[in-house]
Short mmCIF file of C-alpha atoms in Angstrom, two decimals:
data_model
loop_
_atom_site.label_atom_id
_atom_site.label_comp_id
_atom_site.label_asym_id
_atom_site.label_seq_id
_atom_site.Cartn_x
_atom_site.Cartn_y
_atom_site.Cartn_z
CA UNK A 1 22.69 -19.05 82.43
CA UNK A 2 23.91 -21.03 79.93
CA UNK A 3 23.68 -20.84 76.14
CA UNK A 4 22.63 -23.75 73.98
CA UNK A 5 25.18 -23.82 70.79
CA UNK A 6 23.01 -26.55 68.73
CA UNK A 7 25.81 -26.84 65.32
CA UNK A 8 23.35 -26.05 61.98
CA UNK A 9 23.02 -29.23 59.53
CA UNK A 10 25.24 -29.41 56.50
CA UNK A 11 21.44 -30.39 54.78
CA UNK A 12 20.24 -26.90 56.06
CA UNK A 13 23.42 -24.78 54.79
CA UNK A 14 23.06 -26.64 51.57
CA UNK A 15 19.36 -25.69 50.89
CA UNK A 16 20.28 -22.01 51.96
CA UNK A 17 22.69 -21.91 49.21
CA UNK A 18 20.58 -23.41 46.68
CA UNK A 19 17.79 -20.72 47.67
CA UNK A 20 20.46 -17.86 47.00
CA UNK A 21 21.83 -19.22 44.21
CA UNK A 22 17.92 -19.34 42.49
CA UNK A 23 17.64 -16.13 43.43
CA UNK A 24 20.78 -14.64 42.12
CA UNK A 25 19.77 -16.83 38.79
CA UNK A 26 16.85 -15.25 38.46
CA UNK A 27 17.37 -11.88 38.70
CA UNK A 28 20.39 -12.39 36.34
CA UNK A 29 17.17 -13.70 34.04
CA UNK A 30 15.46 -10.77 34.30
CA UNK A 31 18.12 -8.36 33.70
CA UNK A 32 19.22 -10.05 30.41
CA UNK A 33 15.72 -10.29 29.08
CA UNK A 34 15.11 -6.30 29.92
CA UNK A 35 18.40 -6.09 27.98
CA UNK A 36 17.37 -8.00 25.32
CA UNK A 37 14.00 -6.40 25.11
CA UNK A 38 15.65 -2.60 25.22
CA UNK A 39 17.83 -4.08 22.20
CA UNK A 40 15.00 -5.59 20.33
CA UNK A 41 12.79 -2.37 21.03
CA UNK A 42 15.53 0.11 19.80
CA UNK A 43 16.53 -1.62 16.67
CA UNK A 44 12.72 -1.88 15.61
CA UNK A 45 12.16 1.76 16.56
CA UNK A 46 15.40 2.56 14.08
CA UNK A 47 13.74 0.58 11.22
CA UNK A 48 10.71 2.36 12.20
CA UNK A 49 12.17 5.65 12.19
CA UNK A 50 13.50 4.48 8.78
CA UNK A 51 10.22 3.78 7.28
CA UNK A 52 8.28 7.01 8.39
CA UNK A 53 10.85 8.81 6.54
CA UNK A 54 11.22 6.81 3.09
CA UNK A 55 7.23 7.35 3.19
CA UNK A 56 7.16 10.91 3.54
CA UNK A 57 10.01 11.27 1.07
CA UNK A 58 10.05 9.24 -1.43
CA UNK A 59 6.94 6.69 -1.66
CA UNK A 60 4.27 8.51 -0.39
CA UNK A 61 2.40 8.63 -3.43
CA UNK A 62 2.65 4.74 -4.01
CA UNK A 63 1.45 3.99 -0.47
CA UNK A 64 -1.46 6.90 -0.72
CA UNK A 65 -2.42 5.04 -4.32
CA UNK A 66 -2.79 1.89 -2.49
CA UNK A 67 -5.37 3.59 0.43
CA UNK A 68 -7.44 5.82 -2.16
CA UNK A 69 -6.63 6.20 -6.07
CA UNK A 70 -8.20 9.59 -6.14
CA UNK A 71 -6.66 11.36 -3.35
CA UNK A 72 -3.49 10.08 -4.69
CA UNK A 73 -3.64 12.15 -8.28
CA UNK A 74 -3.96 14.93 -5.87
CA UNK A 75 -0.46 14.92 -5.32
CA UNK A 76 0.43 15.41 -9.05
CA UNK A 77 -1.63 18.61 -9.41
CA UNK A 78 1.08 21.59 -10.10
CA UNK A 79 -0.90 24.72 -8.83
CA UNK A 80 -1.39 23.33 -5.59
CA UNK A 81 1.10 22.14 -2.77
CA UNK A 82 0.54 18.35 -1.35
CA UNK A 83 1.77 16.89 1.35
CA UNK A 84 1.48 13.84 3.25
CA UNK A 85 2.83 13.68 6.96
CA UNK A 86 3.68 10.67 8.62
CA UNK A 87 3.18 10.27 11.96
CA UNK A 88 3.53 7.34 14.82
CA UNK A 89 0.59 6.94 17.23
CA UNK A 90 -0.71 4.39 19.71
CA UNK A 91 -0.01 3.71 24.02
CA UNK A 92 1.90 0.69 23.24
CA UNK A 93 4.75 0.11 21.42
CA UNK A 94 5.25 -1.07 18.59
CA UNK A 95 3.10 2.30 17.77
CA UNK A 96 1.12 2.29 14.58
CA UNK A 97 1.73 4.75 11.55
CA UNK A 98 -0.88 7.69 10.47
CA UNK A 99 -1.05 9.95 7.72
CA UNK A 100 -2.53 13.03 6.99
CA UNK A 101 -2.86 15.42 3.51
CA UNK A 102 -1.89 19.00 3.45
CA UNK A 103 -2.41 21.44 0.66
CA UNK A 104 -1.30 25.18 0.47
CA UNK A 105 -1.88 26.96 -2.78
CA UNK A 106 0.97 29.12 -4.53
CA UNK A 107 -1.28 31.91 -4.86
CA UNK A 108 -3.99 31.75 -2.00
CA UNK A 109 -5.94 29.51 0.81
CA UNK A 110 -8.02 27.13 -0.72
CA UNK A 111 -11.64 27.58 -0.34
CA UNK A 112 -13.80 24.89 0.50
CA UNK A 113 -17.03 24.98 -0.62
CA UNK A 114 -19.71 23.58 1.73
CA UNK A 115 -23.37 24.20 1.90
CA UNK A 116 -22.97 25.23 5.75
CA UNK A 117 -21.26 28.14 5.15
CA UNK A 118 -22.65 28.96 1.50
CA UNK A 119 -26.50 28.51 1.96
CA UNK A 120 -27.43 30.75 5.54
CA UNK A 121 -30.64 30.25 7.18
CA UNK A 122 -31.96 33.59 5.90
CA UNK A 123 -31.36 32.90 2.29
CA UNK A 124 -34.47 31.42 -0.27
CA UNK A 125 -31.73 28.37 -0.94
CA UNK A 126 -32.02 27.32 2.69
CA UNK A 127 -36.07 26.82 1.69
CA UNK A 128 -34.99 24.82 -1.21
CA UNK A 129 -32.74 22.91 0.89
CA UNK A 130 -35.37 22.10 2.92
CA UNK A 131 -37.60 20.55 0.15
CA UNK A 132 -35.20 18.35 -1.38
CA UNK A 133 -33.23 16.60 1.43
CA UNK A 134 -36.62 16.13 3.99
CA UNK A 135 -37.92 17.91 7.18
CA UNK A 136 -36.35 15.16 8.93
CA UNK A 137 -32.89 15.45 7.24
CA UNK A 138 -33.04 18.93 7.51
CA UNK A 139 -33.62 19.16 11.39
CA UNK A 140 -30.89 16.62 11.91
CA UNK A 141 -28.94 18.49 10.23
CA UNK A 142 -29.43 21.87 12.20
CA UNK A 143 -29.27 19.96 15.61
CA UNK A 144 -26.11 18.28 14.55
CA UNK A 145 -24.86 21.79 13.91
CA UNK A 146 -25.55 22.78 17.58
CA UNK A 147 -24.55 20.01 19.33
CA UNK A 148 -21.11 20.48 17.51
CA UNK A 149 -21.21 24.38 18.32
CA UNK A 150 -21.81 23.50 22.50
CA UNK A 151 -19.36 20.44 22.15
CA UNK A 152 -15.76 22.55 20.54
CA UNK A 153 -17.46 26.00 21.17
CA UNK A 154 -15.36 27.19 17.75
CA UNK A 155 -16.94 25.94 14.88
CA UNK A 156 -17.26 28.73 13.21
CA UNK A 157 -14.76 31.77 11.20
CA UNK A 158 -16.52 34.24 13.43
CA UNK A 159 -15.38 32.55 16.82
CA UNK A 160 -12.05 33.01 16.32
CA UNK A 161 -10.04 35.79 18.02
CA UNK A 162 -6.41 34.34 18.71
CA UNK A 163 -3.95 31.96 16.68
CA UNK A 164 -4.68 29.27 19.33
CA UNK A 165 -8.45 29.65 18.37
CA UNK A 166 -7.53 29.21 14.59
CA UNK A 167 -5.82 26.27 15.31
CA UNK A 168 -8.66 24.40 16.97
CA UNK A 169 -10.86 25.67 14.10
CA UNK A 170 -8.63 24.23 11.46
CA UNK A 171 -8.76 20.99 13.87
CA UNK A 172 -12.26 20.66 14.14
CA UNK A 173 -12.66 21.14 10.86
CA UNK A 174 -10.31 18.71 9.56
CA UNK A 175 -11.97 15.91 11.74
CA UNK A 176 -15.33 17.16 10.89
CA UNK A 177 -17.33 14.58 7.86
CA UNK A 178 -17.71 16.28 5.09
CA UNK A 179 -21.61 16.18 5.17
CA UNK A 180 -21.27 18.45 8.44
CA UNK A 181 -19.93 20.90 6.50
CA UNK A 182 -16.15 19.79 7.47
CA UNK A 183 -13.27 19.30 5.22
CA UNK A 184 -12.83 15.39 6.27
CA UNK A 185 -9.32 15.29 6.73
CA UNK A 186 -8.10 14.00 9.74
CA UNK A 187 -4.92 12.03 10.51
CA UNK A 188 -5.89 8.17 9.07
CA UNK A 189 -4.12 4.66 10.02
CA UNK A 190 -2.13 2.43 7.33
CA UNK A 191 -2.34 -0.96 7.64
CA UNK A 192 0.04 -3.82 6.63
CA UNK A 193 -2.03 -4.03 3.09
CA UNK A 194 -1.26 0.02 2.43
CA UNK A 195 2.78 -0.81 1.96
CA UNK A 196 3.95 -1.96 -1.44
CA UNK A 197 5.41 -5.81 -1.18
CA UNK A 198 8.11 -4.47 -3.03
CA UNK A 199 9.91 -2.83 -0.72
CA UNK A 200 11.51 -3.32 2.34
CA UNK A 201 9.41 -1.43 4.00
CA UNK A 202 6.43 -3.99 3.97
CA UNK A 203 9.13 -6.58 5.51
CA UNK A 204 9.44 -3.67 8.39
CA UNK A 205 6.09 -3.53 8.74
CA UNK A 206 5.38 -6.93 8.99
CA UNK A 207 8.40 -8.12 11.82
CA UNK A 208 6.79 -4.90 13.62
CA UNK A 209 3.08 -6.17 13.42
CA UNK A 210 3.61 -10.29 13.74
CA UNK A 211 7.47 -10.48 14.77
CA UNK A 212 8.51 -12.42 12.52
CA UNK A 213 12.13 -11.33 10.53
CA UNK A 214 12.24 -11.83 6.50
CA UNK A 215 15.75 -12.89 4.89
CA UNK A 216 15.61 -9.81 2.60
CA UNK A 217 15.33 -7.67 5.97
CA UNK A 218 18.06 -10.07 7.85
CA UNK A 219 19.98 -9.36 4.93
CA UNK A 220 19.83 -5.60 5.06
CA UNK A 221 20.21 -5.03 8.91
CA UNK A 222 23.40 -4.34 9.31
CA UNK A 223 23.34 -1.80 6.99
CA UNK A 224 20.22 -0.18 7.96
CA UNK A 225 20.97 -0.49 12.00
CA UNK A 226 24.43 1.76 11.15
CA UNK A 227 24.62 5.30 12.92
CA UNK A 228 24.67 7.83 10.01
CA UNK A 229 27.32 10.03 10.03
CA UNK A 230 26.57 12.07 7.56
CA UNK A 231 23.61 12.81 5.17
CA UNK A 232 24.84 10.50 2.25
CA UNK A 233 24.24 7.50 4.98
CA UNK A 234 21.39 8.30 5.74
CA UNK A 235 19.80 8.97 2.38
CA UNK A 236 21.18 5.60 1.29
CA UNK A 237 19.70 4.08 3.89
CA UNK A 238 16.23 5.69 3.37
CA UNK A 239 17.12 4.86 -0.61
CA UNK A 240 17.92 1.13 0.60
CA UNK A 241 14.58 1.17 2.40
CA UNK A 242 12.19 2.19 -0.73
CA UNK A 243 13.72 0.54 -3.03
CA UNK A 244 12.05 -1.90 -5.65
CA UNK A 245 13.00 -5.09 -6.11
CA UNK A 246 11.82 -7.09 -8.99
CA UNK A 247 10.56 -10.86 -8.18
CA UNK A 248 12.15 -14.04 -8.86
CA UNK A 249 9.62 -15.95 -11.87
CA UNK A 250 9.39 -19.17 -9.61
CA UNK A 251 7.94 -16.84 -6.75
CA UNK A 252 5.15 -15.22 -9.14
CA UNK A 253 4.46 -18.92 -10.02
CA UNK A 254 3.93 -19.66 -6.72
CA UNK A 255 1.86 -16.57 -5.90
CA UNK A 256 -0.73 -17.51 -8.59
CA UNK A 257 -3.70 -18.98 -6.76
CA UNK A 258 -5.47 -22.02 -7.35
CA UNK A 259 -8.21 -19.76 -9.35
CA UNK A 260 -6.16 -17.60 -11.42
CA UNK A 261 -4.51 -20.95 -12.65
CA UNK A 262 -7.81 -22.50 -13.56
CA UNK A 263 -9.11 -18.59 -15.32
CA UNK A 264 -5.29 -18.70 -17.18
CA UNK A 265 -6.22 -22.52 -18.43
CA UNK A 266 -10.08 -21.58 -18.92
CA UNK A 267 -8.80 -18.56 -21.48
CA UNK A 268 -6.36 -20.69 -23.36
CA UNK A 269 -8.77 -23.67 -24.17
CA UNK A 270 -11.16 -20.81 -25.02
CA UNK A 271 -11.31 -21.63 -28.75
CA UNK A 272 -14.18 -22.95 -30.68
CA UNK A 273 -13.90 -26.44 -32.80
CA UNK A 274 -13.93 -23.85 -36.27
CA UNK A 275 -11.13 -21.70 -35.29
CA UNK A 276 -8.67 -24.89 -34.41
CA UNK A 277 -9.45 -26.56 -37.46
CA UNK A 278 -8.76 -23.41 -39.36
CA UNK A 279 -5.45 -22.58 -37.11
CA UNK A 280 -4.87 -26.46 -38.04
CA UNK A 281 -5.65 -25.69 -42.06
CA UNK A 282 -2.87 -22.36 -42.15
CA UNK A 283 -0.31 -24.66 -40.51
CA UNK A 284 -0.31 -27.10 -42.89
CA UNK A 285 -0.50 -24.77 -46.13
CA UNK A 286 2.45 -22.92 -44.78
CA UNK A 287 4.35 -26.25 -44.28
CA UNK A 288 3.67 -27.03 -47.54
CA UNK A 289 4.50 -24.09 -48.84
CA UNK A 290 7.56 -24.01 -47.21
CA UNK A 291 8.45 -27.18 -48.45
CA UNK A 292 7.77 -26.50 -51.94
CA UNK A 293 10.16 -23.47 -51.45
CA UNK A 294 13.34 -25.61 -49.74
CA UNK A 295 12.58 -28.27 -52.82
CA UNK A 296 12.42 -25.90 -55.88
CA UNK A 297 16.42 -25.13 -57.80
CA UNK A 298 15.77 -21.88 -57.77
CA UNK A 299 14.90 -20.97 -53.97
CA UNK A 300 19.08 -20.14 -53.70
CA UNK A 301 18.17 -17.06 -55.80
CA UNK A 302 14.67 -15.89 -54.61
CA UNK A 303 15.64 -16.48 -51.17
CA UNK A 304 17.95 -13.39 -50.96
CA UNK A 305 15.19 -11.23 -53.70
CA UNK A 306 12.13 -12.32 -52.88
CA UNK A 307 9.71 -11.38 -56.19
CA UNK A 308 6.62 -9.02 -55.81
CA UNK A 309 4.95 -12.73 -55.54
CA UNK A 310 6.41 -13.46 -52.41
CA UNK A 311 5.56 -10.40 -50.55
CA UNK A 312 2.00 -10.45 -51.26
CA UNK A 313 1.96 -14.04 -50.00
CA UNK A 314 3.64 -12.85 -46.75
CA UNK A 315 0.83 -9.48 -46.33
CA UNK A 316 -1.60 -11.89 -46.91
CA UNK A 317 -0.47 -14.41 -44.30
CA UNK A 318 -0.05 -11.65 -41.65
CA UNK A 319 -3.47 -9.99 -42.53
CA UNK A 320 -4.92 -13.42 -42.33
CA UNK A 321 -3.27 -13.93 -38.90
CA UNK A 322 -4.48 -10.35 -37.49
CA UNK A 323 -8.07 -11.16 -38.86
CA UNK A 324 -7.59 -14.21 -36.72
CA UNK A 325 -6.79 -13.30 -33.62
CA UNK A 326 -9.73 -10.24 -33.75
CA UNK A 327 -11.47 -12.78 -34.39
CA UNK A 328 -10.61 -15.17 -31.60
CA UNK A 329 -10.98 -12.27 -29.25
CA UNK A 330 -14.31 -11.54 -30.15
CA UNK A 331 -15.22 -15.11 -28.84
CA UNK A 332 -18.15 -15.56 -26.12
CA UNK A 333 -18.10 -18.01 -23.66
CA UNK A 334 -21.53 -19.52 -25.43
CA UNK A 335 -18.87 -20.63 -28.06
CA UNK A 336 -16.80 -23.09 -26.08
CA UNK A 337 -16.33 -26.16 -27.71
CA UNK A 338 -18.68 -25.61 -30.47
CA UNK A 339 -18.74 -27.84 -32.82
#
């Protein structure tokens, strides 16, 4: 038997090669870009990390202010104890912040007053009820109720029997509307628009929503990516995150829009052909006043005693000037260019 030794092409050899070598390449891709992304990922998640905590320490009431102006003057109400908790949330990453208010009186549990648990379906008040929202209304509304009690099984105080059955109580009511008889509370999603420009913090936002890296943030990552060591580091860095910066004049220039501009021009040519030609009329009597006072020997001495005269000239002038610009105010727009 004999064996045919055929010798391999130098071409063949040399497109194995090439095929390993593409290989090897690519996977050498791949590994860099998971690197790159776990680098990317982590330093994001830090900033992140950064922001959930300058919100729930130190700027919670501007960003609450910005969502509703009402729930935010809770916070400033001594008796009782506000808090807002800051949570992340969302399957994908980069997650998306919520929020949530809690309260706990100094004294006692608040109370909240509903008409579920107030008006029972024994009472005379459950008859009135029944007049003034509707038959319909009303029956909606006592479906609704049962639907809810067959759907969590604990809607009410009287189901509960262990702390785990509190808990889903406090839950359900939290996430229940308030015209259910529910306290309407449940954990709530910021958006880009909910973070002050201000701050840093809206730059973090914003590379975490679109990607895209601001110099103020470029400018601040070093410091901010740092491993704390202690607790001044990290409270500077939560400091460094929060805080405000003001805004250079040519950029609030620049923000103006187009219509602002025009309203800004509109309310300075808002002045009728009478009160220019008066404006026009106290210029030139106090030029010619003034005058009168540079040319006359004796302005040397009144200048440094000005007489009882004088005075009464100047009260005059600045009553005039107040009655004047009362008086502009109190313009309509019917009086544009009046003549």
């Amino acid at each position: 038997m004999m064996w045919n030794h055929t010798p391999i092409s130098p071409f063949v050899l040399n497109e194995k090669e090439k095929e390993k070598q593409r290989i090897k390449r690519e996977q050498a891709a791949v590994k860099i870009q998971k690197r790159w992304w776990m680098h990317i990922t982590k330093r994001l998640f830090i900033l992140l990390k950064h922001t959930i905590r300058a919100a729930e320490y130190c700027i919670s009431y501007d960003i609450l202010k910005r969502v509703n102006p009402l729930e935010a003057e809770l916070l400033k109400e001594p008796t009782i104890q506000y808090k807002v908790r800051f949570r992340f949330a969302g399957s994908d990453f980069p997650p998306f912040i919520i929020f949530k208010i809690f309260c706990k009186s100094r004294t006692k549990n608040n109370q909240y007053i509903s008409g579920k648990r107030v008006i029972t379906s024994e009472s005379k008040a459950a008859v009135d009820a029944c007049k003034l929202m509707g038959y319909r209304m009303y029956y909606n509304q006592i479906l609704q109720d049962e639907l809810q009690n067959k759907r969590h099984g604990i809607t009410d105080e009287i189901d509960i029997a262990t702390i785990r059955d509190y808990m889903q109580y406090a839950s359900h009511m939290d996430e229940t509307p308030a015209y259910y008889g529910g306290r309407h509370n449940c954990w709530r999603r910021l958006t880009l628009e909910n973070w002050p420009r201000a701050m840093i913090v809206y730059d973090i936002m914003d590379y975490a929503y679109s990607g895209k890296l601001s110099a103020r943030l470029r400018a601040k990552l070093p410091f901010l990516l740092l491993k704390p060591q202690n607790e001044e580091t990290c409270r500077a860095q939560i400091l460094a995150v929060c805080q405000i910066r003001s805004m250079s004049p040519g950029f609030i220039t620049t923000s103006l829009s187009r219509q602002e501009q025009k309203a800004a021009q509109r309310m300075s040519q808002r002045r009728s052909y009478q009160a220019r030609q008066k404006i026009a009329k106290m210029k030139k009597v106090y030029k010619t006043a003034k005058e009168e006072d540079l040319s006359s020997p004796l302005s040397d001495h009144s200048a440094g005693d000005p007489g009882p005269e004088n005075q009464f000239s100047n009260e005059d002038w600045e009553q005039e000037a107040v009655m004047l610009y009362d008086w502009a105010r109190s313009l309509r727009t019917e009086d544009i260019w009046e003549d």
